[in-house]
């Protein structure tokens, strides 16, 4: 009986000692700084970014339509990546005349009451991206065929579909200036195209 009481008293003493909390001790001194570990391997280099998230401007510079009233501009030697991008992009075209960018399809004023209604087609043929401007009507009623028109520039804006889907629906895509501003593009993002003569097979 005595041993049993002694065991109970010993257990109670242990519980009491564990439950007691003494005062907080002082913070010890800071240890010495360890040696710097070896640098890890460098990660792979990322691809160069572009303004506008991949959108692009193609400029023809000052030129004129041909004897049929048509004009073809574009860029050649497309890479596989270029081809893939262009296949899934929106293409906007503007003719600059009298200091103004006119959206196509639509009417362009060349001054002196001369007007032409233009539309356009675009595509890829033999690693060349092309945009063909076509006159569908003109102000000179006495002409049976489309007249020659001189312009200050033709700008082609290429917008990847993924970017177009995120653009604000209130942006006026008929305005060249608003469009490139919304895309964050500047003149440094302009690629100069060239006049192209397509050979139809």
Coordinates of N, CA, C and O in Angstrom, one line a residue:
X1 N 0.8 -1.2 0.0 CA 0.0 0.0 0.0 C 0.9 1.3 0.0 O 0.6 2.2 -0.7
X2 N 1.9 1.2 0.8 CA 2.8 2.4 0.9 C 3.5 2.6 -0.4 O 3.7 3.7 -0.9
X3 N 3.9 1.5 -1.1 CA 4.6 1.7 -2.4 C 3.7 2.3 -3.4 O 4.1 3.1 -4.3
X4 N 2.4 1.9 -3.3 CA 1.4 2.4 -4.3 C 1.2 3.9 -4.1 O 1.2 4.7 -5.0
X5 N 1.2 4.4 -2.8 CA 1.0 5.8 -2.5 C 2.2 6.5 -3.0 O 2.2 7.7 -3.5
X6 N 3.4 5.9 -2.8 CA 4.7 6.5 -3.2 C 4.7 6.8 -4.7 O 5.1 7.8 -5.2
X7 N 4.2 5.8 -5.4 CA 4.2 5.9 -6.9 C 3.3 7.0 -7.4 O 3.6 7.8 -8.3
X8 N 2.1 7.1 -6.7 CA 1.1 8.2 -7.1 C 1.7 9.5 -6.8 O 1.6 10.5 -7.6
X9 N 2.4 9.7 -5.6 CA 3.0 10.9 -5.3 C 4.1 11.3 -6.3 O 4.3 12.5 -6.7
X10 N 4.9 10.3 -6.7 CA 6.0 10.6 -7.6 C 5.5 11.1 -9.0 O 6.0 12.0 -9.6
X11 N 4.4 10.4 -9.5 CA 3.8 10.8 -10.8 C 3.2 12.2 -10.7 O 3.4 13.1 -11.6
X12 N 2.6 12.6 -9.5 CA 2.0 13.9 -9.4 C 3.1 14.9 -9.3 O 3.0 16.0 -9.9
X13 N 4.3 14.6 -8.7 CA 5.4 15.6 -8.7 C 5.9 15.8 -10.1 O 6.3 17.0 -10.4
X14 N 6.0 14.8 -10.9 CA 6.5 14.9 -12.2 C 5.6 15.8 -13.1 O 6.1 16.7 -13.8
X15 N 4.3 15.6 -12.9 CA 3.3 16.5 -13.6 C 3.4 17.9 -13.2 O 3.4 18.8 -14.0
X16 N 3.6 18.2 -11.9 CA 3.7 19.5 -11.4 C 5.0 20.2 -11.9 O 5.0 21.3 -12.3
X17 N 6.1 19.5 -12.0 CA 7.4 20.0 -12.5 C 7.3 20.4 -14.0 O 7.8 21.4 -14.4
X18 N 6.7 19.5 -14.7 CA 6.6 19.7 -16.2 C 5.7 20.9 -16.4 O 5.9 21.7 -17.4
X19 N 4.6 21.1 -15.6 CA 3.7 22.2 -15.9 C 4.2 23.5 -15.5 O 3.7 24.6 -15.9
X20 N 5.2 23.6 -14.6 CA 5.8 24.8 -14.2 C 6.6 25.5 -15.3 O 7.4 24.8 -16.0
X21 N 6.4 26.8 -15.5 CA 7.1 27.5 -16.6 C 8.0 28.5 -16.0 O 7.5 29.4 -15.3
X22 N 9.3 28.4 -16.2 CA 10.2 29.4 -15.6 C 10.3 30.7 -16.4 O 9.7 30.8 -17.5
X23 N 11.0 31.7 -15.9 CA 11.2 32.9 -16.7 C 12.0 32.7 -18.0 O 12.8 31.9 -18.1
X24 N 11.6 33.6 -19.0 CA 12.3 33.6 -20.3 C 13.8 33.9 -20.2 O 14.1 34.9 -19.6
X25 N 14.6 33.1 -20.7 CA 16.0 33.4 -20.7 C 16.4 34.5 -21.7 O 15.7 34.8 -22.6
X26 N 17.6 35.1 -21.5 CA 18.1 36.1 -22.5 C 18.5 35.4 -23.8 O 18.9 34.3 -23.9
X27 N 18.4 36.2 -24.9 CA 18.7 35.8 -26.2 C 20.3 35.6 -26.3 O 21.0 36.5 -25.9
X28 N 20.7 34.5 -26.8 CA 22.1 34.3 -26.8 C 22.8 35.1 -28.0 O 22.1 35.6 -28.8
X29 N 24.1 35.2 -28.0 CA 24.8 36.0 -29.0 C 24.6 35.3 -30.4 O 24.5 34.1 -30.5
X30 N 24.7 36.1 -31.4 CA 24.5 35.6 -32.8 C 25.8 34.9 -33.2 O 26.9 35.3 -33.0
X31 N 25.5 33.8 -33.9 CA 26.7 33.0 -34.3 C 27.3 33.6 -35.5 O 26.8 34.5 -36.2
X32 N 28.5 33.1 -35.8 CA 29.3 33.7 -37.0 C 28.6 33.3 -38.3 O 28.0 32.2 -38.4
X33 N 28.7 34.1 -39.3 CA 28.1 33.9 -40.6 C 28.9 32.8 -41.3 O 30.1 32.7 -41.4
X34 N 28.1 31.8 -41.9 CA 28.7 30.7 -42.5 C 29.2 31.1 -43.9 O 29.0 32.2 -44.5
X35 N 30.0 30.2 -44.5 CA 30.5 30.5 -45.9 C 29.4 30.5 -46.9 O 28.4 29.7 -46.8
X36 N 29.6 31.3 -47.9 CA 28.6 31.4 -49.0 C 28.7 30.1 -49.8 O 29.8 29.6 -50.2
X37 N 27.5 29.5 -50.1 CA 27.5 28.3 -50.9 C 27.8 28.5 -52.4 O 27.8 29.7 -52.8
X38 N 28.1 27.5 -53.1 CA 28.4 27.6 -54.5 C 27.2 28.0 -55.3 O 26.0 27.6 -55.0
X39 N 27.4 28.9 -56.3 CA 26.3 29.3 -57.2 C 25.7 28.2 -58.0 O 26.5 27.3 -58.4
X40 N 24.4 28.2 -58.1 CA 23.8 27.2 -59.0 C 24.0 27.5 -60.4 O 24.4 28.5 -60.8
X41 N 23.7 26.5 -61.3 CA 23.9 26.7 -62.7 C 22.9 27.7 -63.3 O 21.8 27.9 -62.8
X42 N 23.4 28.5 -64.3 CA 22.6 29.5 -64.9 C 21.4 28.9 -65.7 O 21.6 27.8 -66.3
X43 N 20.3 29.5 -65.6 CA 19.1 29.0 -66.4 C 19.2 29.4 -67.8 O 20.0 30.2 -68.2
X44 N 18.4 28.8 -68.7 CA 18.4 29.0 -70.1 C 18.0 30.5 -70.4 O 17.1 31.0 -69.7
X45 N 18.6 31.1 -71.4 CA 18.3 32.4 -71.8 C 16.9 32.5 -72.4 O 16.5 31.6 -73.2
X46 N 16.1 33.5 -72.0 CA 14.8 33.6 -72.6 C 14.8 34.3 -74.0 O 15.8 34.9 -74.4
X47 N 13.7 34.2 -74.7 CA 13.6 34.8 -76.0 C 13.5 36.3 -75.9 O 12.9 36.8 -74.9
X48 N 14.0 37.0 -76.9 CA 13.9 38.5 -76.9 C 12.4 38.9 -77.0 O 11.7 38.3 -77.8
X49 N 12.0 39.8 -76.1 CA 10.7 40.3 -76.2 C 10.5 41.4 -77.3 O 11.5 41.9 -77.7
X50 N 9.3 41.7 -77.6 CA 9.0 42.7 -78.6 C 7.9 43.6 -78.1 O 7.0 43.2 -77.4
X51 N 7.9 44.9 -78.5 CA 6.8 45.7 -78.2 C 5.6 45.2 -78.9 O 5.6 44.7 -79.9
X52 N 4.4 45.5 -78.2 CA 3.2 45.1 -78.8 C 2.9 43.6 -78.7 O 2.0 43.1 -79.3
X53 N 3.8 42.8 -78.0 CA 3.5 41.4 -77.8 C 3.6 40.6 -79.0 O 3.0 39.6 -79.1
X54 N 4.3 41.0 -80.1 CA 4.4 40.3 -81.3 C 3.8 40.9 -82.5 O 3.9 40.5 -83.6
X55 N 3.0 42.0 -82.2 CA 2.4 42.8 -83.3 C 3.5 43.4 -84.1 O 4.6 43.7 -83.6
X56 N 3.2 43.7 -85.4 CA 4.2 44.2 -86.3 C 3.6 45.2 -87.3 O 2.4 45.1 -87.6
X57 N 4.4 46.2 -87.7 CA 4.0 47.1 -88.7 C 4.9 46.9 -90.0 O 6.1 46.8 -89.8
X58 N 4.3 46.8 -91.1 CA 5.1 46.8 -92.4 C 4.8 48.0 -93.2 O 3.6 48.4 -93.3
X59 N 5.8 48.7 -93.6 CA 5.7 50.0 -94.3 C 6.2 49.8 -95.8 O 7.3 49.3 -95.9
X60 N 5.5 50.4 -96.7 CA 6.0 50.3 -98.1 C 6.8 51.5 -98.5 O 7.6 51.5 -99.4
X61 N 6.6 52.6 -97.8 CA 7.1 53.9 -98.2 C 6.3 54.5 -99.4 O 5.3 53.9 -99.8
X62 N 6.7 55.7 -99.9 CA 6.0 56.3 -101.0 C 6.1 55.5 -102.2 O 7.2 55.0 -102.6
X63 N 5.0 55.3 -102.9 CA 5.0 54.5 -104.2 C 3.7 54.8 -104.9 O 3.0 55.8 -104.6
X64 N 3.4 54.0 -105.9 CA 2.2 54.2 -106.7 C 1.6 52.9 -107.2 O 2.3 51.9 -107.2
X65 N 0.4 52.9 -107.5 CA -0.3 51.7 -108.1 C 0.3 51.4 -109.5 O 0.8 52.3 -110.1
X66 N 0.1 50.2 -109.9 CA 0.6 49.9 -111.3 C -0.4 50.2 -112.4 O -1.5 50.9 -112.1
X67 N -0.2 49.8 -113.6 CA -1.1 50.1 -114.7 C -2.5 49.5 -114.6 O -3.4 50.0 -115.3
X68 N -2.6 48.6 -113.7 CA -4.0 48.0 -113.5 C -4.7 48.7 -112.3 O -5.8 48.3 -111.9
X69 N -4.0 49.6 -111.7 CA -4.6 50.3 -110.5 C -4.4 49.5 -109.2 O -5.0 49.8 -108.2
X70 N -3.5 48.5 -109.3 CA -3.3 47.6 -108.2 C -1.9 47.9 -107.6 O -1.1 48.6 -108.1
X71 N -1.7 47.4 -106.4 CA -0.4 47.5 -105.7 C -0.2 46.3 -104.8 O -1.1 46.0 -104.0
X72 N 1.0 45.7 -104.8 CA 1.3 44.6 -104.0 C 2.5 44.9 -103.2 O 3.6 45.2 -103.7
X73 N 2.5 44.7 -101.9 CA 3.6 44.9 -101.0 C 3.7 43.7 -100.0 O 2.7 42.9 -99.9
X74 N 4.8 43.5 -99.4 CA 5.0 42.4 -98.5 C 6.4 42.2 -98.0 O 7.3 43.0 -98.3
X75 N 6.6 41.0 -97.4 CA 7.9 40.7 -96.9 C 8.2 39.2 -97.3 O 7.3 38.4 -97.3
X76 N 9.5 39.0 -97.7 CA 9.9 37.7 -98.2 C 10.7 36.9 -97.2 O 11.0 37.4 -96.1
X77 N 11.1 35.7 -97.5 CA 11.9 34.8 -96.7 C 11.4 34.6 -95.3 O 12.1 34.8 -94.3
X78 N 10.1 34.3 -95.3 CA 9.5 34.0 -94.0 C 10.1 32.8 -93.3 O 10.3 31.8 -94.0
X79 N 10.3 32.8 -92.0 CA 10.7 31.6 -91.3 C 9.4 30.8 -91.0 O 8.3 31.3 -91.1
X80 N 9.6 29.6 -90.4 CA 8.4 28.8 -90.1 C 7.6 29.5 -89.0 O 6.4 29.4 -88.9
X81 N 8.3 30.2 -88.0 CA 7.7 30.9 -87.0 C 6.9 32.1 -87.5 O 5.7 32.3 -87.1
X82 N 7.4 32.8 -88.5 CA 6.7 33.9 -89.2 C 5.5 33.4 -89.8 O 4.4 34.0 -89.7
X83 N 5.6 32.3 -90.5 CA 4.4 31.7 -91.3 C 3.3 31.3 -90.3 O 2.2 31.6 -90.5
X84 N 3.7 30.7 -89.2 CA 2.7 30.3 -88.2 C 2.0 31.5 -87.6 O 0.8 31.5 -87.4
X85 N 2.8 32.6 -87.3 CA 2.2 33.8 -86.7 C 1.2 34.4 -87.7 O 0.1 34.8 -87.3
X86 N 1.6 34.6 -88.9 CA 0.8 35.2 -89.9 C -0.5 34.5 -90.2 O -1.5 35.1 -90.5
X87 N -0.4 33.1 -90.1 CA -1.6 32.3 -90.4 C -2.7 32.6 -89.4 O -3.9 32.4 -89.6
X88 N -2.3 33.0 -88.2 CA -3.3 33.2 -87.1 C -3.4 34.6 -86.6 O -3.8 34.9 -85.5
X89 N -3.1 35.6 -87.5 CA -3.1 37.0 -87.2 C -4.2 37.8 -88.0 O -4.6 37.4 -89.1
X90 N -4.6 38.9 -87.4 CA -5.5 39.8 -88.1 C -4.6 40.8 -88.9 O -3.5 41.2 -88.4
X91 N -5.0 41.2 -90.0 CA -4.2 42.1 -90.9 C -5.1 43.4 -91.2 O -6.2 43.3 -91.7
X92 N -4.5 44.5 -90.8 CA -5.2 45.8 -91.0 C -4.3 46.6 -92.0 O -3.1 46.5 -91.9
X93 N -4.9 47.3 -92.9 CA -4.2 48.0 -93.9 C -4.7 49.5 -94.0 O -5.9 49.8 -93.9
X94 N -3.7 50.4 -94.1 CA -4.0 51.8 -94.2 C -3.1 52.4 -95.3 O -1.9 52.1 -95.5
X95 N -3.7 53.3 -96.2 CA -3.0 54.0 -97.2 C -2.9 55.5 -96.7 O -3.8 56.1 -96.2
X96 N -1.6 56.0 -96.8 CA -1.4 57.4 -96.4 C -1.4 58.3 -97.6 O -0.6 58.1 -98.5
X97 N -2.3 59.2 -97.6 CA -2.4 60.2 -98.7 C -2.9 61.5 -98.1 O -3.7 61.5 -97.1
X98 N -2.3 62.6 -98.5 CA -2.6 63.9 -98.0 C -2.3 64.0 -96.5 O -3.0 64.7 -95.7
X99 N -1.3 63.2 -96.0 CA -0.9 63.3 -94.6 C -1.8 62.5 -93.7 O -1.7 62.6 -92.5
X100 N -2.8 61.8 -94.3 CA -3.8 61.0 -93.5 C -3.7 59.6 -93.8 O -3.5 59.2 -95.0
X101 N -3.8 58.7 -92.7 CA -3.9 57.3 -93.0 C -5.4 56.9 -93.1 O -6.2 57.1 -92.2
X102 N -5.7 56.3 -94.3 CA -7.1 55.9 -94.6 C -7.2 54.4 -94.5 O -6.4 53.7 -95.1
X103 N -8.2 54.0 -93.7 CA -8.3 52.5 -93.5 C -8.9 51.8 -94.7 O -9.8 52.4 -95.4
X104 N -8.5 50.6 -94.9 CA -9.1 49.8 -96.0 C -9.8 48.6 -95.4 O -9.4 48.1 -94.3
X105 N -10.9 48.1 -96.1 CA -11.4 48.7 -97.3 C -12.1 50.0 -97.0 O -12.7 50.2 -95.9
X106 N -12.1 50.9 -98.0 CA -12.7 52.2 -97.9 C -12.2 53.2 -98.9 O -11.4 52.8 -99.8
X107 N -12.7 54.4 -98.8 CA -12.4 55.4 -99.8 C -11.2 56.2 -99.3 O -11.0 56.5 -98.2
X108 N -10.3 56.5 -100.3 CA -9.1 57.3 -100.1 C -9.1 58.5 -100.9 O -9.4 58.4 -102.1
X109 N -8.9 59.7 -100.3 CA -8.9 60.9 -101.0 C -7.4 61.3 -101.4 O -6.5 61.3 -100.5
X110 N -7.2 61.5 -102.7 CA -5.8 61.9 -103.1 C -5.7 63.4 -103.5 O -4.7 63.8 -104.1
X111 N -6.7 64.2 -103.1 CA -6.7 65.6 -103.4 C -7.2 65.9 -104.7 O -7.4 65.1 -105.6
X112 N -7.6 67.2 -105.0 CA -8.1 67.7 -106.2 C -9.4 66.9 -106.7 O -9.5 66.6 -107.8
X113 N -10.2 66.6 -105.7 CA -11.4 65.8 -105.9 C -11.2 64.5 -106.5 O -12.1 64.0 -107.2
X114 N -10.1 63.9 -106.4 CA -9.8 62.5 -106.9 C -9.9 61.5 -105.7 O -9.2 61.6 -104.7
X115 N -10.8 60.6 -105.9 CA -11.1 59.5 -104.9 C -11.0 58.2 -105.5 O -11.2 58.0 -106.7
X116 N -10.6 57.2 -104.7 CA -10.6 55.8 -105.1 C -11.1 55.0 -103.9 O -10.8 55.2 -102.8
X117 N -11.9 54.0 -104.3 CA -12.4 53.0 -103.3 C -11.5 51.8 -103.4 O -11.4 51.2 -104.4
X118 N -10.8 51.4 -102.3 CA -9.9 50.3 -102.3 C -10.4 49.2 -101.4 O -11.0 49.4 -100.3
X119 N -10.0 48.0 -101.8 CA -10.1 46.8 -100.9 C -8.8 46.1 -100.9 O -7.9 46.6 -101.6
X120 N -8.6 45.0 -100.2 CA -7.3 44.3 -100.2 C -7.5 42.8 -100.0 O -8.5 42.4 -99.4
X121 N -6.5 42.1 -100.4 CA -6.5 40.7 -100.1 C -5.0 40.4 -99.6 O -4.1 41.2 -99.9
X122 N -4.9 39.4 -98.8 CA -3.5 39.0 -98.3 C -3.4 37.5 -98.3 O -4.4 36.8 -98.2
X123 N -2.1 37.1 -98.2 CA -1.9 35.7 -98.2 C -0.4 35.4 -98.1 O 0.4 36.3 -98.0
X124 N -0.1 34.1 -98.1 CA 1.3 33.7 -98.1 C 1.6 32.8 -99.3 O 0.8 31.8 -99.6
X125 N 2.6 33.1 -100.1 CA 2.9 32.3 -101.3 C 4.4 32.2 -101.4 O 5.1 33.2 -101.5
X126 N 4.9 31.0 -101.4 CA 6.3 30.7 -101.5 C 7.2 31.5 -100.6 O 8.1 32.2 -101.0
X127 N 6.9 31.4 -99.3 CA 7.6 32.1 -98.2 C 7.6 33.6 -98.3 O 8.5 34.3 -97.8
X128 N 6.5 34.1 -99.0 CA 6.4 35.5 -99.1 C 5.0 35.9 -98.6 O 4.0 35.4 -99.0
X129 N 4.9 36.8 -97.6 CA 3.6 37.4 -97.2 C 3.3 38.6 -98.0 O 4.2 39.5 -98.1
X130 N 2.1 38.6 -98.6 CA 1.8 39.8 -99.5 C 0.4 40.3 -99.1 O -0.4 39.7 -98.6
X131 N 0.3 41.6 -99.4 CA -1.0 42.4 -99.3 C -1.2 43.0 -100.7 O -0.3 43.8 -101.1
X132 N -2.3 42.8 -101.3 CA -2.6 43.4 -102.6 C -3.7 44.3 -102.5 O -4.8 44.0 -102.0
X133 N -3.5 45.6 -102.9 CA -4.5 46.6 -102.9 C -5.2 46.6 -104.2 O -4.6 46.6 -105.3
X134 N -6.5 46.7 -104.2 CA -7.3 46.6 -105.4 C -8.3 47.8 -105.4 O -9.1 48.0 -104.5
X135 N -8.3 48.6 -106.5 CA -9.3 49.7 -106.7 C -10.6 49.1 -107.2 O -10.6 48.4 -108.2
X136 N -11.7 49.3 -106.5 CA -13.0 48.8 -107.0 C -13.8 49.9 -107.6 O -14.8 49.6 -108.3
X137 N -13.4 51.2 -107.4 CA -14.2 52.3 -108.0 C -13.3 53.6 -107.9 O -12.4 53.6 -107.1
X138 N -13.6 54.6 -108.7 CA -12.8 55.8 -108.7 C -13.6 56.9 -109.2 O -14.7 56.7 -109.7
X139 N -13.2 58.2 -108.9 CA -14.0 59.4 -109.2 C -14.0 59.8 -110.7 O -15.0 60.4 -111.1
X140 N -13.0 59.4 -111.5 CA -13.0 59.7 -112.9 C -14.0 58.8 -113.7 O -13.6 57.7 -114.0
X141 N -15.1 59.3 -113.9 CA -16.2 58.5 -114.5 C -15.9 58.2 -116.0 O -16.4 57.3 -116.6
X142 N -15.0 59.0 -116.6 CA -14.6 58.7 -118.0 C -13.6 57.6 -118.2 O -13.2 57.3 -119.4
X143 N -13.0 57.1 -117.1 CA -12.0 56.0 -117.2 C -12.6 54.7 -117.0 O -13.4 54.4 -116.1
X144 N -12.3 53.8 -118.0 CA -12.9 52.4 -117.9 C -12.0 51.5 -117.0 O -12.5 50.6 -116.4
X145 N -10.7 51.8 -116.9 CA -9.8 51.1 -116.1 C -9.3 51.9 -114.9 O -9.3 53.2 -115.0
X146 N -8.9 51.3 -113.8 CA -8.5 52.0 -112.6 C -7.3 52.9 -112.9 O -6.3 52.5 -113.6
X147 N -7.3 54.1 -112.4 CA -6.2 55.1 -112.7 C -5.0 54.8 -111.7 O -5.2 54.1 -110.7
X148 N -3.9 55.4 -112.1 CA -2.7 55.3 -111.2 C -2.9 56.2 -110.1 O -3.3 57.4 -110.2
X149 N -2.6 55.8 -108.9 CA -2.7 56.6 -107.7 C -1.3 56.6 -107.0 O -0.7 55.6 -106.8
X150 N -0.9 57.8 -106.6 CA 0.4 58.0 -105.9 C 0.0 58.1 -104.4 O -0.9 58.9 -104.0
X151 N 0.8 57.4 -103.5 CA 0.5 57.5 -102.1 C 1.8 57.7 -101.4 O 2.9 57.5 -101.9
X152 N 1.7 58.2 -100.1 CA 2.8 58.5 -99.3 C 3.4 57.3 -98.6 O 4.6 57.2 -98.3
X153 N 2.5 56.3 -98.3 CA 2.9 55.1 -97.6 C 1.7 54.1 -97.6 O 0.6 54.5 -97.8
X154 N 2.0 52.9 -97.5 CA 1.0 51.9 -97.1 C 1.5 51.2 -95.9 O 2.7 50.7 -95.8
X155 N 0.7 51.2 -94.8 CA 1.1 50.5 -93.6 C 0.2 49.3 -93.4 O -1.1 49.4 -93.5
X156 N 0.8 48.2 -93.1 CA 0.1 46.9 -92.8 C 0.4 46.6 -91.3 O 1.6 46.5 -90.9
X157 N -0.6 46.5 -90.5 CA -0.5 46.2 -89.1 C -0.9 44.8 -88.9 O -2.1 44.4 -89.2
X158 N 0.0 43.9 -88.4 CA -0.3 42.5 -88.2 C -0.5 42.3 -86.7 O 0.4 42.6 -85.9
X159 N -1.6 41.8 -86.3 CA -2.0 41.6 -84.9 C -2.2 40.2 -84.6 O -3.2 39.6 -85.1
X160 N -1.4 39.5 -83.8 CA -1.7 38.1 -83.5 C -3.0 37.9 -82.8 O -3.5 38.8 -82.1
X161 N -3.7 36.8 -83.2 CA -5.1 36.6 -82.7 C -5.2 36.7 -81.2 O -6.2 37.1 -80.6
X162 N -4.2 36.2 -80.4 CA -4.2 36.2 -79.0 C -4.2 37.6 -78.4 O -4.8 37.9 -77.4
X163 N -3.5 38.5 -79.1 CA -3.5 39.9 -78.7 C -4.8 40.6 -79.0 O -5.4 41.3 -78.2
X164 N -5.3 40.4 -80.2 CA -6.6 41.0 -80.7 C -7.7 40.7 -79.7 O -8.5 41.5 -79.4
X165 N -7.7 39.4 -79.2 CA -8.8 39.0 -78.3 C -8.8 39.8 -77.0 O -9.8 39.9 -76.3
X166 N -7.6 40.3 -76.6 CA -7.5 41.0 -75.3 C -7.6 42.5 -75.5 O -7.7 43.2 -74.5
X167 N -7.7 43.0 -76.7 CA -7.8 44.4 -77.0 C -9.2 45.0 -76.6 O -10.2 44.3 -76.7
X168 N -9.2 46.2 -76.1 CA -10.4 46.9 -75.7 C -11.3 47.0 -76.9 O -10.9 47.6 -77.9
X169 N -12.6 46.6 -76.8 CA -13.5 46.6 -77.9 C -13.8 48.1 -78.3 O -14.4 48.3 -79.4
X170 N -13.5 49.0 -77.5 CA -13.8 50.4 -77.8 C -12.7 51.1 -78.6 O -12.8 52.2 -79.0
X171 N -11.6 50.4 -78.9 CA -10.5 50.9 -79.7 C -11.0 51.0 -81.1 O -11.6 50.1 -81.7
X172 N -10.8 52.2 -81.8 CA -11.2 52.4 -83.2 C -10.1 51.9 -84.1 O -9.1 52.6 -84.4
X173 N -10.3 50.6 -84.6 CA -9.3 50.0 -85.4 C -9.2 50.7 -86.8 O -8.2 50.5 -87.6
X174 N -10.2 51.6 -87.1 CA -10.1 52.3 -88.4 C -9.1 53.5 -88.3 O -8.7 54.1 -89.3
X175 N -8.7 53.8 -87.1 CA -7.6 54.8 -86.9 C -6.3 54.1 -86.7 O -6.1 53.4 -85.7
X176 N -5.4 54.5 -87.6 CA -4.0 53.9 -87.5 C -3.4 54.3 -86.2 O -2.7 53.5 -85.5
X177 N -3.5 55.6 -85.9 CA -2.8 56.1 -84.7 C -3.3 55.4 -83.4 O -2.6 55.1 -82.5
X178 N -4.6 55.3 -83.3 CA -5.2 54.6 -82.1 C -4.8 53.2 -82.0 O -4.5 52.6 -80.9
X179 N -4.8 52.5 -83.2 CA -4.4 51.1 -83.2 C -3.0 50.8 -82.7 O -2.8 50.0 -81.8
X180 N -2.0 51.6 -83.3 CA -0.7 51.3 -82.8 C -0.4 51.8 -81.4 O 0.4 51.2 -80.7
X181 N -1.1 52.8 -81.0 CA -1.0 53.3 -79.6 C -1.5 52.2 -78.6 O -0.9 51.9 -77.6
X182 N -2.6 51.6 -79.0 CA -3.2 50.5 -78.1 C -2.3 49.3 -78.1 O -2.2 48.6 -77.1
X183 N -1.5 49.1 -79.2 CA -0.6 47.9 -79.2 C 0.8 48.2 -78.6 O 1.6 47.3 -78.5
X184 N 1.0 49.5 -78.3 CA 2.3 49.9 -77.7 C 3.4 49.9 -78.8 O 4.6 49.7 -78.5
X185 N 3.0 50.1 -80.1 CA 4.0 50.0 -81.2 C 4.5 51.4 -81.5 O 3.8 52.4 -81.3
X186 N 5.7 51.5 -82.0 CA 6.3 52.8 -82.4 C 7.0 52.5 -83.7 O 7.0 51.4 -84.3
X187 N 7.6 53.6 -84.3 CA 8.3 53.4 -85.6 C 9.4 52.4 -85.5 O 9.8 51.8 -86.5
X188 N 10.0 52.1 -84.3 CA 11.1 51.1 -84.3 C 10.6 49.7 -84.5 O 11.4 48.8 -84.7
X189 N 9.3 49.5 -84.4 CA 8.7 48.2 -84.6 C 8.3 48.0 -86.1 O 7.6 47.1 -86.5
X190 N 8.6 49.0 -87.0 CA 8.3 49.0 -88.4 C 9.3 48.2 -89.2 O 10.5 48.4 -89.1
X191 N 8.8 47.3 -90.0 CA 9.6 46.5 -90.9 C 9.3 47.0 -92.3 O 8.1 47.1 -92.6
X192 N 10.3 47.3 -93.1 CA 10.1 47.9 -94.4 C 9.8 46.7 -95.4 O 10.7 45.9 -95.6
X193 N 8.7 46.8 -96.0 CA 8.3 45.8 -97.0 C 8.9 46.2 -98.4 O 9.6 47.2 -98.5
X194 N 8.5 45.5 -99.4 CA 8.9 45.9 -100.7 C 7.8 45.6 -101.7 O 6.9 44.8 -101.4
X195 N 7.9 46.3 -102.9 CA 6.9 46.1 -103.9 C 7.1 44.7 -104.5 O 8.2 44.2 -104.7
X196 N 6.0 44.0 -104.6 CA 6.1 42.6 -105.0 C 5.3 42.4 -106.3 O 4.2 42.9 -106.5
X197 N 5.8 41.5 -107.2 CA 5.0 41.1 -108.4 C 4.8 39.6 -108.3 O 5.8 38.8 -108.4
X198 N 3.6 39.2 -108.0 CA 3.3 37.8 -107.9 C 3.2 37.1 -109.2 O 2.6 37.7 -110.1
X199 N 3.8 36.0 -109.3 CA 3.7 35.2 -110.6 C 2.7 34.1 -110.4 O 2.9 33.2 -109.5
X200 N 1.6 34.2 -111.0 CA 0.5 33.3 -110.9 C 0.8 32.1 -111.8 O 1.1 32.2 -112.9
X201 N 0.7 30.9 -111.2 CA 1.0 29.6 -111.9 C -0.3 29.1 -112.6 O -1.4 29.3 -112.1

